[in-house]
PDB file of C-alpha atoms and ligand atoms in Angstrom:
ATOM      1  CA  MET A  10      -1.115  -6.414   4.538  1.00  0.00           C
ATOM      2  CA  GLU A  11       2.005  -8.169   3.162  1.00  0.00           C
ATOM      3  CA  LEU A  12       4.076  -6.050   0.927  1.00  0.00           C
ATOM      4  CA  ASN A  13       6.547  -8.828  -0.044  1.00  0.00           C
ATOM      5  CA  LEU A  14       9.305  -6.543  -1.082  1.00  0.00           C
ATOM      6  CA  LEU A  15      12.120  -8.517   0.662  1.00  0.00           C
ATOM      7  CA  GLY A  16      14.913  -9.154  -1.654  1.00  0.00           C
ATOM      8  CA  LYS A  17      13.323  -7.521  -4.788  1.00  0.00           C
ATOM      9  CA  THR A  18      15.522  -4.836  -6.674  1.00  0.00           C
ATOM     10  CA  ALA A  19      14.370  -1.477  -7.217  1.00  0.00           C
ATOM     11  CA  LEU A  20      15.997   1.111  -9.474  1.00  0.00           C
ATOM     12  CA  ILE A  21      14.915   4.588  -8.634  1.00  0.00           C
ATOM     13  CA  ALA A  22      15.908   7.512 -11.022  1.00  0.00           C
ATOM     14  CA  ALA A  23      16.823  10.732  -9.766  1.00  0.00           C
ATOM     15  CA  SER A  24      16.785   9.564  -5.921  1.00  0.00           C
ATOM     16  CA  SER A  25      19.447  11.474  -4.111  1.00  0.00           C
ATOM     17  CA  GLN A  26      16.923  13.639  -2.575  1.00  0.00           C
ATOM     18  CA  GLY A  27      13.313  14.484  -2.418  1.00  0.00           C
ATOM     19  CA  LEU A  28      10.739  12.187  -3.628  1.00  0.00           C
ATOM     20  CA  GLY A  29      13.011   9.590  -5.220  1.00  0.00           C
ATOM     21  CA  TYR A  30      15.172   9.416  -2.106  1.00  0.00           C
ATOM     22  CA  ALA A  31      11.962   9.055   0.234  1.00  0.00           C
ATOM     23  CA  ILE A  32      10.875   6.119  -2.061  1.00  0.00           C
ATOM     24  CA  ALA A  33      14.311   4.495  -1.609  1.00  0.00           C
ATOM     25  CA  GLU A  34      14.179   4.928   1.940  1.00  0.00           C
ATOM     26  CA  SER A  35      10.700   3.296   2.345  1.00  0.00           C
ATOM     27  CA  LEU A  36      11.463   0.338   0.202  1.00  0.00           C
ATOM     28  CA  VAL A  37      15.067  -0.172   1.921  1.00  0.00           C
ATOM     29  CA  ARG A  38      12.791  -0.453   5.183  1.00  0.00           C
ATOM     30  CA  GLU A  39      10.731  -3.016   3.756  1.00  0.00           C
ATOM     31  CA  GLY A  40      13.769  -5.114   2.816  1.00  0.00           C
ATOM     32  CA  ALA A  41      14.230  -4.359  -0.835  1.00  0.00           C
ATOM     33  CA  ASN A  42      17.712  -3.784  -2.634  1.00  0.00           C
ATOM     34  CA  VAL A  43      17.877  -0.276  -4.179  1.00  0.00           C
ATOM     35  CA  MET A  44      19.976   1.512  -6.470  1.00  0.00           C
ATOM     36  CA  ILE A  45      19.845   5.278  -6.084  1.00  0.00           C
ATOM     37  CA  SER A  46      20.998   7.747  -8.880  1.00  0.00           C
ATOM     38  CA  GLY A  47      21.626  11.481  -9.515  1.00  0.00           C
ATOM     39  CA  ARG A  48      24.567  13.456 -10.828  1.00  0.00           C
ATOM     40  CA  ASP A  49      26.449  14.193  -7.836  1.00  0.00           C
ATOM     41  CA  ASP A  50      28.759  11.289  -6.729  1.00  0.00           C
ATOM     42  CA  GLU A  51      29.521  12.729  -3.244  1.00  0.00           C
ATOM     43  CA  LYS A  52      25.784  13.369  -2.674  1.00  0.00           C
ATOM     44  CA  LEU A  53      25.102   9.922  -3.479  1.00  0.00           C
ATOM     45  CA  LYS A  54      27.735   8.121  -1.587  1.00  0.00           C
ATOM     46  CA  GLN A  55      26.455  10.111   1.663  1.00  0.00           C
ATOM     47  CA  LYS A  56      22.572   9.227   1.043  1.00  0.00           C
ATOM     48  CA  ALA A  57      23.678   5.629   0.172  1.00  0.00           C
ATOM     49  CA  SER A  58      25.550   5.449   3.495  1.00  0.00           C
ATOM     50  CA  ALA A  59      22.392   6.904   5.424  1.00  0.00           C
ATOM     51  CA  LEU A  60      20.211   3.943   3.538  1.00  0.00           C
ATOM     52  CA  GLU A  61      22.691   1.378   4.515  1.00  0.00           C
ATOM     53  CA  SER A  62      22.350   2.420   8.053  1.00  0.00           C
ATOM     54  CA  ILE A  63      18.615   1.406   8.201  1.00  0.00           C
ATOM     55  CA  GLY A  64      20.339  -2.145   8.070  1.00  0.00           C
ATOM     56  CA  MET A  65      17.779  -3.802   6.021  1.00  0.00           C
ATOM     57  CA  GLY A  66      17.961  -4.067   2.288  1.00  0.00           C
ATOM     58  CA  LYS A  67      21.097  -3.776   0.264  1.00  0.00           C
ATOM     59  CA  VAL A  68      22.138  -0.286  -1.211  1.00  0.00           C
ATOM     60  CA  ALA A  69      24.109   0.813  -4.347  1.00  0.00           C
ATOM     61  CA  TYR A  70      24.542   4.047  -6.004  1.00  0.00           C
ATOM     62  CA  GLN A  71      25.705   5.156  -9.537  1.00  0.00           C
ATOM     63  CA  ARG A  72      25.985   8.541 -10.967  1.00  0.00           C
ATOM     64  CA  ALA A  73      23.731   9.181 -14.009  1.00  0.00           C
ATOM     65  CA  ASP A  74      22.634  12.322 -15.970  1.00  0.00           C
ATOM     66  CA  LEU A  75      19.255  11.249 -17.041  1.00  0.00           C
ATOM     67  CA  THR A  76      19.517  13.436 -20.190  1.00  0.00           C
ATOM     68  CA  LYS A  77      22.198  11.301 -21.626  1.00  0.00           C
ATOM     69  CA  ALA A  78      21.212   7.947 -23.230  1.00  0.00           C
ATOM     70  CA  THR A  79      24.618   6.396 -22.343  1.00  0.00           C
ATOM     71  CA  ASP A  80      24.199   7.342 -18.454  1.00  0.00           C
ATOM     72  CA  ILE A  81      21.104   5.563 -18.630  1.00  0.00           C
ATOM     73  CA  GLN A  82      22.248   2.431 -20.337  1.00  0.00           C
ATOM     74  CA  GLN A  83      24.941   2.246 -17.699  1.00  0.00           C
ATOM     75  CA  LEU A  84      22.492   2.831 -14.615  1.00  0.00           C
ATOM     76  CA  VAL A  85      20.410   0.048 -15.652  1.00  0.00           C
ATOM     77  CA  ALA A  86      23.416  -2.281 -16.683  1.00  0.00           C
ATOM     78  CA  VAL A  87      24.935  -1.624 -13.209  1.00  0.00           C
ATOM     79  CA  THR A  88      21.820  -2.241 -11.385  1.00  0.00           C
ATOM     80  CA  ALA A  89      21.153  -5.696 -13.077  1.00  0.00           C
ATOM     81  CA  GLU A  90      24.727  -6.664 -12.513  1.00  0.00           C
ATOM     82  CA  THR A  91      25.016  -5.529  -8.908  1.00  0.00           C
ATOM     83  CA  PHE A  92      21.751  -7.285  -7.724  1.00  0.00           C
ATOM     84  CA  GLY A  93      21.196  -9.808 -10.244  1.00  0.00           C
ATOM     85  CA  GLY A  94      18.247  -8.500 -11.916  1.00  0.00           C
ATOM     86  CA  ILE A  95      15.560  -5.698 -11.603  1.00  0.00           C
ATOM     87  CA  GLN A  96      11.859  -5.968 -10.733  1.00  0.00           C
ATOM     88  CA  LEU A  97      10.876  -2.493  -9.708  1.00  0.00           C
ATOM     89  CA  LEU A  98      11.648   0.452 -11.585  1.00  0.00           C
ATOM     90  CA  VAL A  99      10.796   4.137 -10.361  1.00  0.00           C
ATOM     91  CA  ASN A 100      10.841   6.668 -13.194  1.00  0.00           C
ATOM     92  CA  ASN A 101      11.774  10.247 -11.903  1.00  0.00           C
ATOM     93  CA  ALA A 102      13.771  13.156 -12.770  1.00  0.00           C
ATOM     94  CA  GLY A 103      14.487  16.783 -11.780  1.00  0.00           C
ATOM     95  CA  GLY A 104      11.730  19.315 -12.622  1.00  0.00           C
ATOM     96  CA  PRO A 105      11.466  21.293 -15.933  1.00  0.00           C
ATOM     97  CA  ARG A 106      12.332  25.004 -16.014  1.00  0.00           C
ATOM     98  CA  ALA A 107       9.366  27.387 -14.764  1.00  0.00           C
ATOM     99  CA  GLY A 108       8.062  29.664 -17.320  1.00  0.00           C
ATOM    100  CA  ALA A 109       5.226  30.784 -19.437  1.00  0.00           C
ATOM    101  CA  PHE A 110       5.128  30.014 -23.280  1.00  0.00           C
ATOM    102  CA  GLU A 111       6.856  33.175 -24.371  1.00  0.00           C
ATOM    103  CA  GLU A 112       9.358  33.023 -22.001  1.00  0.00           C
ATOM    104  CA  LEU A 113      10.918  29.435 -23.648  1.00  0.00           C
ATOM    105  CA  THR A 114      13.186  28.706 -26.328  1.00  0.00           C
ATOM    106  CA  ASP A 115      13.526  25.456 -28.405  1.00  0.00           C
ATOM    107  CA  GLU A 116      16.254  24.794 -25.976  1.00  0.00           C
ATOM    108  CA  ASP A 117      14.142  24.832 -23.141  1.00  0.00           C
ATOM    109  CA  TRP A 118      11.578  22.640 -24.793  1.00  0.00           C
ATOM    110  CA  GLN A 119      14.161  20.100 -25.809  1.00  0.00           C
ATOM    111  CA  ALA A 120      15.727  19.912 -22.555  1.00  0.00           C
ATOM    112  CA  SER A 121      12.575  19.143 -20.838  1.00  0.00           C
ATOM    113  CA  PHE A 122      11.439  16.675 -23.321  1.00  0.00           C
ATOM    114  CA  ASP A 123      14.950  14.951 -22.670  1.00  0.00           C
ATOM    115  CA  LEU A 124      14.685  15.020 -19.069  1.00  0.00           C
ATOM    116  CA  ASN A 125      10.942  14.730 -18.251  1.00  0.00           C
ATOM    117  CA  LEU A 126       9.784  12.272 -20.993  1.00  0.00           C
ATOM    118  CA  LEU A 127      12.715  10.647 -22.927  1.00  0.00           C
ATOM    119  CA  SER A 128      14.381   9.615 -20.057  1.00  0.00           C
ATOM    120  CA  TYR A 129      11.547   7.606 -18.616  1.00  0.00           C
ATOM    121  CA  VAL A 130      11.175   5.965 -22.274  1.00  0.00           C
ATOM    122  CA  ARG A 131      14.851   5.135 -22.133  1.00  0.00           C
ATOM    123  CA  LEU A 132      14.744   3.726 -18.575  1.00  0.00           C
ATOM    124  CA  ILE A 133      11.785   1.553 -19.505  1.00  0.00           C
ATOM    125  CA  ARG A 134      13.346   0.370 -22.669  1.00  0.00           C
ATOM    126  CA  GLU A 135      16.577  -0.426 -21.050  1.00  0.00           C
ATOM    127  CA  SER A 136      15.012  -2.191 -17.854  1.00  0.00           C
ATOM    128  CA  LEU A 137      12.406  -4.219 -19.946  1.00  0.00           C
ATOM    129  CA  PRO A 138      14.483  -7.425 -20.435  1.00  0.00           C
ATOM    130  CA  TYR A 139      14.932  -7.689 -16.656  1.00  0.00           C
ATOM    131  CA  LEU A 140      11.382  -6.782 -15.608  1.00  0.00           C
ATOM    132  CA  LYS A 141      10.049  -9.361 -18.259  1.00  0.00           C
ATOM    133  CA  MET A 142      12.056 -12.198 -16.450  1.00  0.00           C
ATOM    134  CA  GLN A 143       9.711 -12.371 -13.541  1.00  0.00           C
ATOM    135  CA  GLY A 144       7.263  -9.707 -14.226  1.00  0.00           C
ATOM    136  CA  GLY A 145       7.553  -6.350 -12.330  1.00  0.00           C
ATOM    137  CA  LYS A 146       6.276  -2.879 -11.592  1.00  0.00           C
ATOM    138  CA  ILE A 147       6.899   0.507 -13.062  1.00  0.00           C
ATOM    139  CA  VAL A 148       5.983   3.535 -11.308  1.00  0.00           C
ATOM    140  CA  ASN A 149       6.078   6.945 -13.097  1.00  0.00           C
ATOM    141  CA  ILE A 150       6.460  10.031 -11.172  1.00  0.00           C
ATOM    142  CA  ALA A 151       4.521  12.947 -12.794  1.00  0.00           C
ATOM    143  CA  SER A 152       2.537  16.022 -11.299  1.00  0.00           C
ATOM    144  CA  SER A 153      -0.836  17.149 -10.431  1.00  0.00           C
ATOM    145  CA  SER A 154      -0.389  19.075 -13.942  1.00  0.00           C
ATOM    146  CA  ILE A 155      -1.881  16.016 -15.655  1.00  0.00           C
ATOM    147  CA  LYS A 156      -5.201  16.841 -14.176  1.00  0.00           C
ATOM    148  CA  GLU A 157      -4.991  20.566 -14.062  1.00  0.00           C
ATOM    149  CA  PRO A 158      -2.315  22.908 -15.865  1.00  0.00           C
ATOM    150  CA  ILE A 159      -0.259  24.722 -13.448  1.00  0.00           C
ATOM    151  CA  PRO A 160       0.168  28.420 -14.277  1.00  0.00           C
ATOM    152  CA  GLY A 161       3.798  29.349 -15.380  1.00  0.00           C
ATOM    153  CA  LEU A 162       4.888  25.796 -15.806  1.00  0.00           C
ATOM    154  CA  ILE A 163       4.052  24.959 -19.442  1.00  0.00           C
ATOM    155  CA  LEU A 164       6.971  22.253 -19.654  1.00  0.00           C
ATOM    156  CA  SER A 165       5.478  20.349 -16.835  1.00  0.00           C
ATOM    157  CA  ASN A 166       1.945  20.735 -18.184  1.00  0.00           C
ATOM    158  CA  THR A 167       2.765  19.504 -21.641  1.00  0.00           C
ATOM    159  CA  PHE A 168       5.205  16.744 -20.682  1.00  0.00           C
ATOM    160  CA  ARG A 169       3.593  15.118 -17.756  1.00  0.00           C
ATOM    161  CA  THR A 170       0.460  14.397 -19.810  1.00  0.00           C
ATOM    162  CA  GLY A 171       2.856  12.670 -22.007  1.00  0.00           C
ATOM    163  CA  ILE A 172       3.880  10.279 -19.248  1.00  0.00           C
ATOM    164  CA  ILE A 173       0.265   9.359 -19.070  1.00  0.00           C
ATOM    165  CA  GLY A 174      -0.235   8.568 -22.642  1.00  0.00           C
ATOM    166  CA  LEU A 175       2.941   6.334 -22.342  1.00  0.00           C
ATOM    167  CA  SER A 176       1.822   4.673 -19.066  1.00  0.00           C
ATOM    168  CA  LYS A 177      -1.586   3.746 -20.385  1.00  0.00           C
ATOM    169  CA  THR A 178      -0.255   2.343 -23.479  1.00  0.00           C
ATOM    170  CA  LEU A 179       2.454   0.349 -21.606  1.00  0.00           C
ATOM    171  CA  ALA A 180      -0.273  -1.015 -18.926  1.00  0.00           C
ATOM    172  CA  SER A 181      -1.863  -2.920 -22.162  1.00  0.00           C
ATOM    173  CA  GLU A 182       1.364  -3.716 -23.851  1.00  0.00           C
ATOM    174  CA  LEU A 183       3.314  -5.035 -20.649  1.00  0.00           C
ATOM    175  CA  ALA A 184       0.410  -6.981 -19.118  1.00  0.00           C
ATOM    176  CA  PRO A 185       1.111 -10.160 -20.856  1.00  0.00           C
ATOM    177  CA  PHE A 186       4.359 -10.165 -19.044  1.00  0.00           C
ATOM    178  CA  ASN A 187       2.837  -9.260 -15.660  1.00  0.00           C
ATOM    179  CA  ILE A 188       4.129  -6.021 -15.510  1.00  0.00           C
ATOM    180  CA  LEU A 189       2.092  -3.362 -14.089  1.00  0.00           C
ATOM    181  CA  VAL A 190       2.403   0.299 -14.766  1.00  0.00           C
ATOM    182  CA  ASN A 191       0.933   3.079 -12.744  1.00  0.00           C
ATOM    183  CA  THR A 192       1.734   7.060 -12.393  1.00  0.00           C
ATOM    184  CA  ILE A 193       1.783   9.136  -9.014  1.00  0.00           C
ATOM    185  CA  ALA A 194       0.987  12.763  -9.571  1.00  0.00           C
ATOM    186  CA  PRO A 195       2.342  14.804  -6.700  1.00  0.00           C
ATOM    187  CA  GLY A 196       0.390  18.224  -5.541  1.00  0.00           C
ATOM    188  CA  ARG A 197       2.717  19.811  -3.380  1.00  0.00           C
ATOM    189  CA  ILE A 198       4.954  17.450  -1.354  1.00  0.00           C
ATOM    190  CA  ALA A 199       7.476  19.639   0.813  1.00  0.00           C
ATOM    191  CA  THR A 200      11.036  19.137  -1.156  1.00  0.00           C
ATOM    192  CA  ASP A 201      13.733  21.576  -2.496  1.00  0.00           C
ATOM    193  CA  ARG A 202      11.662  21.497  -5.661  1.00  0.00           C
ATOM    194  CA  VAL A 203       8.431  22.972  -4.154  1.00  0.00           C
ATOM    195  CA  LYS A 204      10.788  25.534  -2.358  1.00  0.00           C
ATOM    196  CA  HIS A 205      12.289  26.623  -5.666  1.00  0.00           C
ATOM    197  CA  LEU A 206       8.883  27.061  -7.354  1.00  0.00           C
ATOM    198  CA  ASP A 207       7.681  29.098  -4.431  1.00  0.00           C
ATOM    199  CA  GLN A 208      10.561  31.340  -4.707  1.00  0.00           C
ATOM    200  CA  VAL A 209      10.155  31.602  -8.474  1.00  0.00           C
ATOM    201  CA  ASN A 210       6.492  32.927  -7.730  1.00  0.00           C
ATOM    202  CA  ALA A 211       7.510  35.176  -4.850  1.00  0.00           C
ATOM    203  CA  ASP A 212      10.155  36.703  -7.007  1.00  0.00           C
ATOM    204  CA  LYS A 213       7.675  37.367  -9.546  1.00  0.00           C
ATOM    205  CA  LEU A 214       5.160  39.008  -7.133  1.00  0.00           C
ATOM    206  CA  GLY A 215       7.919  40.831  -5.011  1.00  0.00           C
ATOM    207  CA  VAL A 216       6.780  39.145  -1.791  1.00  0.00           C
ATOM    208  CA  ALA A 217       8.448  36.568   0.538  1.00  0.00           C
ATOM    209  CA  ARG A 218       8.592  32.965  -0.419  1.00  0.00           C
ATOM    210  CA  GLU A 219       6.508  32.119   2.919  1.00  0.00           C
ATOM    211  CA  SER A 220       3.818  34.351   1.857  1.00  0.00           C
ATOM    212  CA  VAL A 221       3.301  32.289  -1.394  1.00  0.00           C
ATOM    213  CA  GLU A 222       3.616  29.166   0.755  1.00  0.00           C
ATOM    214  CA  SER A 223       0.730  30.463   3.102  1.00  0.00           C
ATOM    215  CA  GLN A 224      -1.355  31.275   0.089  1.00  0.00           C
ATOM    216  CA  VAL A 225      -0.723  27.913  -1.725  1.00  0.00           C
ATOM    217  CA  LYS A 226      -1.460  25.759   1.588  1.00  0.00           C
ATOM    218  CA  ALA A 227      -4.714  28.038   2.010  1.00  0.00           C
ATOM    219  CA  GLY A 228      -5.967  26.293  -1.200  1.00  0.00           C
ATOM    220  CA  ILE A 229      -5.221  22.694  -0.212  1.00  0.00           C
ATOM    221  CA  PRO A 230      -8.091  21.042   1.719  1.00  0.00           C
ATOM    222  CA  LEU A 231      -5.843  19.772   4.051  1.00  0.00           C
ATOM    223  CA  LYS A 232      -4.188  23.006   4.632  1.00  0.00           C
ATOM    224  CA  ARG A 233      -0.579  21.934   4.306  1.00  0.00           C
ATOM    225  CA  TYR A 234       2.089  20.349   2.153  1.00  0.00           C
ATOM    226  CA  GLY A 235       2.533  16.832   2.053  1.00  0.00           C
ATOM    227  CA  THR A 236       5.843  15.024   3.180  1.00  0.00           C
ATOM    228  CA  PRO A 237       7.966  12.997   1.101  1.00  0.00           C
ATOM    229  CA  GLU A 238       7.225  10.007   3.473  1.00  0.00           C
ATOM    230  CA  GLU A 239       3.506  10.255   2.861  1.00  0.00           C
ATOM    231  CA  PHE A 240       4.178  10.326  -1.041  1.00  0.00           C
ATOM    232  CA  ALA A 241       6.516   7.476  -0.756  1.00  0.00           C
ATOM    233  CA  LYS A 242       3.745   5.068   1.042  1.00  0.00           C
ATOM    234  CA  VAL A 243       1.654   5.188  -2.092  1.00  0.00           C
ATOM    235  CA  ALA A 244       4.473   4.662  -4.367  1.00  0.00           C
ATOM    236  CA  THR A 245       5.589   1.664  -2.243  1.00  0.00           C
ATOM    237  CA  PHE A 246       2.248   0.047  -2.102  1.00  0.00           C
ATOM    238  CA  LEU A 247       2.032   0.216  -5.843  1.00  0.00           C
ATOM    239  CA  LEU A 248       5.452  -1.394  -6.164  1.00  0.00           C
ATOM    240  CA  SER A 249       4.422  -4.108  -3.675  1.00  0.00           C
ATOM    241  CA  GLU A 250       2.779  -7.317  -4.195  1.00  0.00           C
ATOM    242  CA  ALA A 251      -0.067  -6.117  -2.419  1.00  0.00           C
ATOM    243  CA  ASN A 252      -0.581  -4.254  -5.655  1.00  0.00           C
ATOM    244  CA  SER A 253      -1.720  -7.031  -8.051  1.00  0.00           C
ATOM    245  CA  TYR A 254      -4.641  -5.403  -9.977  1.00  0.00           C
ATOM    246  CA  MET A 255      -4.100  -2.008 -10.396  1.00  0.00           C
ATOM    247  CA  THR A 256      -2.326  -0.919 -13.697  1.00  0.00           C
ATOM    248  CA  GLY A 257      -2.545   2.070 -16.183  1.00  0.00           C
ATOM    249  CA  SER A 258      -3.963   4.311 -13.322  1.00  0.00           C
ATOM    250  CA  ALA A 259      -2.938   7.742 -12.203  1.00  0.00           C
ATOM    251  CA  PHE A 260      -2.959   8.670  -8.451  1.00  0.00           C
ATOM    252  CA  LEU A 261      -2.898  12.153  -7.028  1.00  0.00           C
ATOM    253  CA  VAL A 262      -0.996  12.822  -3.838  1.00  0.00           C
ATOM    254  CA  ASP A 263      -2.200  16.245  -3.240  1.00  0.00           C
ATOM    255  CA  GLY A 264      -4.114  16.778   0.133  1.00  0.00           C
ATOM    256  CA  GLY A 265      -7.160  17.284  -2.246  1.00  0.00           C
ATOM    257  CA  MET A 266      -5.790  20.221  -4.022  1.00  0.00           C
ATOM    258  CA  ILE A 267      -7.025  19.230  -7.444  1.00  0.00           C
ATOM    259  CA  LYS A 268     -10.997  19.893  -7.441  1.00  0.00           C
ATOM    260  CA  ALA A 269     -11.584  18.215 -10.755  1.00  0.00           C
ATOM    261  CA  ILE A 270     -13.504  14.899 -10.665  1.00  0.00           C
TER     262      ILE A 270
HETATM  263  N1  NAP B  11       7.675  17.641  -4.660  1.00  0.00           N
HETATM  264  C1  NAP B  11       6.439  18.182  -5.407  1.00  0.00           C
HETATM  265  O1  NAP B  11       5.320  18.334  -4.744  1.00  0.00           O
HETATM  266  C2  NAP B  11       6.302  17.789  -6.928  1.00  0.00           C
HETATM  267  C3  NAP B  11       5.055  18.361  -7.575  1.00  0.00           C
HETATM  268  C4  NAP B  11       5.006  18.076  -9.044  1.00  0.00           C
HETATM  269  C5  NAP B  11       6.026  17.453  -9.466  1.00  0.00           C
HETATM  270  N2  NAP B  11       7.174  17.156  -9.190  1.00  0.00           N
HETATM  271  C6  NAP B  11       8.003  16.416  -9.901  1.00  0.00           C
HETATM  272  O2  NAP B  11       8.752  15.452  -9.368  1.00  0.00           O
HETATM  273  C7  NAP B  11      10.123  15.248  -9.604  1.00  0.00           C
HETATM  274  C8  NAP B  11      10.757  14.815  -8.358  1.00  0.00           C
HETATM  275  O3  NAP B  11      10.575  16.169  -7.709  1.00  0.00           O
HETATM  276  P1  NAP B  11      11.404  16.373  -6.115  1.00  0.00           P
HETATM  277  O4  NAP B  11      10.229  17.275  -5.545  1.00  0.00           O
HETATM  278  O5  NAP B  11      11.796  15.134  -5.417  1.00  0.00           O
HETATM  279  O6  NAP B  11      12.591  17.216  -6.677  1.00  0.00           O
HETATM  280  P2  NAP B  11      13.836  17.471  -5.939  1.00  0.00           P
HETATM  281  O7  NAP B  11      14.099  17.521  -4.546  1.00  0.00           O
HETATM  282  O8  NAP B  11      14.422  18.765  -6.641  1.00  0.00           O
HETATM  283  O9  NAP B  11      14.907  16.183  -6.677  1.00  0.00           O
HETATM  284  C9  NAP B  11      15.225  16.171  -7.820  1.00  0.00           C
HETATM  285  C10 NAP B  11      15.930  15.065  -8.068  1.00  0.00           C
HETATM  286  O10 NAP B  11      16.339  14.975  -9.340  1.00  0.00           O
HETATM  287  C11 NAP B  11      17.841  14.678  -9.376  1.00  0.00           C
HETATM  288  N3  NAP B  11      18.081  15.212 -10.937  1.00  0.00           N
HETATM  289  C12 NAP B  11      17.739  16.644 -11.418  1.00  0.00           C
HETATM  290  N4  NAP B  11      18.136  16.520 -12.660  1.00  0.00           N
HETATM  291  C13 NAP B  11      18.684  15.110 -13.088  1.00  0.00           C
HETATM  292  C14 NAP B  11      19.259  14.858 -14.043  1.00  0.00           C
HETATM  293  N5  NAP B  11      19.473  15.699 -15.245  1.00  0.00           N
HETATM  294  N6  NAP B  11      19.924  13.543 -14.109  1.00  0.00           N
HETATM  295  C15 NAP B  11      19.749  12.922 -13.032  1.00  0.00           C
HETATM  296  N7  NAP B  11      18.983  13.338 -11.991  1.00  0.00           N
HETATM  297  C16 NAP B  11      18.595  14.491 -11.940  1.00  0.00           C
HETATM  298  C17 NAP B  11      18.460  15.449  -8.496  1.00  0.00           C
HETATM  299  O11 NAP B  11      19.788  15.234  -8.092  1.00  0.00           O
HETATM  300  P3  NAP B  11      21.158  15.925  -8.616  1.00  0.00           P
HETATM  301  O12 NAP B  11      20.863  17.202  -8.757  1.00  0.00           O
HETATM  302  O13 NAP B  11      22.176  15.628  -7.524  1.00  0.00           O
HETATM  303  O14 NAP B  11      21.417  15.344 -10.094  1.00  0.00           O
HETATM  304  C18 NAP B  11      17.515  15.027  -7.316  1.00  0.00           C
HETATM  305  O15 NAP B  11      17.787  13.679  -6.631  1.00  0.00           O
HETATM  306  C19 NAP B  11      10.354  16.294 -10.505  1.00  0.00           C
HETATM  307  O16 NAP B  11      10.214  16.048 -11.570  1.00  0.00           O
HETATM  308  C20 NAP B  11       9.246  17.509  -9.913  1.00  0.00           C
HETATM  309  O17 NAP B  11       9.233  18.489 -10.977  1.00  0.00           O
HETATM  310  C21 NAP B  11       7.323  17.240  -7.726  1.00  0.00           C
END
């Protein structure tokens, strides 16, 4: 299968580690140019140098706090300037605060809206003039909470479904420009975020994190967490030219965890 990613430019938000970084690595291996971003310059510098050592696509990094409109504007402008355009956009961000409804304040709700939904809107708005030039692909990272609410994660359960409404609507609005918009919903992919959530649940129950982890894995038909590399393969396909007819869809990468049809 020809992916034809050589020389394409990808802007990947929140990509200094975890799922975003794995997508960056996969795209660089296919010869794409990637812009990685996050809030920590030193971490970005190290990760960019690791990606460069692959010796395929070009790599740049830009510090950006995704809760700030001006940082997003700058991130998109610097990407386009560095590589001469943008054809691929991966919307991603840090995870929202864990907590049940009665544990959260207006500030928590606002912070998660800014980070987990408004940042996607802003990244798309700023990138659109470039994506429209030759057509392109947008991949939004959400969560399995788009199919089944996760207990104790009401912010994710609320704002991730917003991503679905946004994606589905944009798939129609942007089809005339040959811009394809899809969402990927991770179940349990082994990253720091999942470790953190397992720790939160372990602390609540007064048990070790490993015990929560084993229990969660037991409920996954494939009996393990996915790897960021497995997740990145799906994103790479959706961003590639091999995907020419899928838009407005959401894809679970969850080892069979979600039982809903
Ligand atoms: N892993 C899973 O199985 C899973 C499942 C469901 C949903 N998700 C969601 O998928 C997204 C990515 O998850 P992950 O597992 O890759 O998480 P992760 O390992 O914690 O990585 C999060 C990334 O986001 C960046 N980030 C956090 N806050 C930011 C901000 N305000 N501005 C810019 N960058 C920011 C972090 O870099 P800095 O801290 O350096 O800024 C880091 O690069 C999260 O929203 C997570 O909730 C993941």
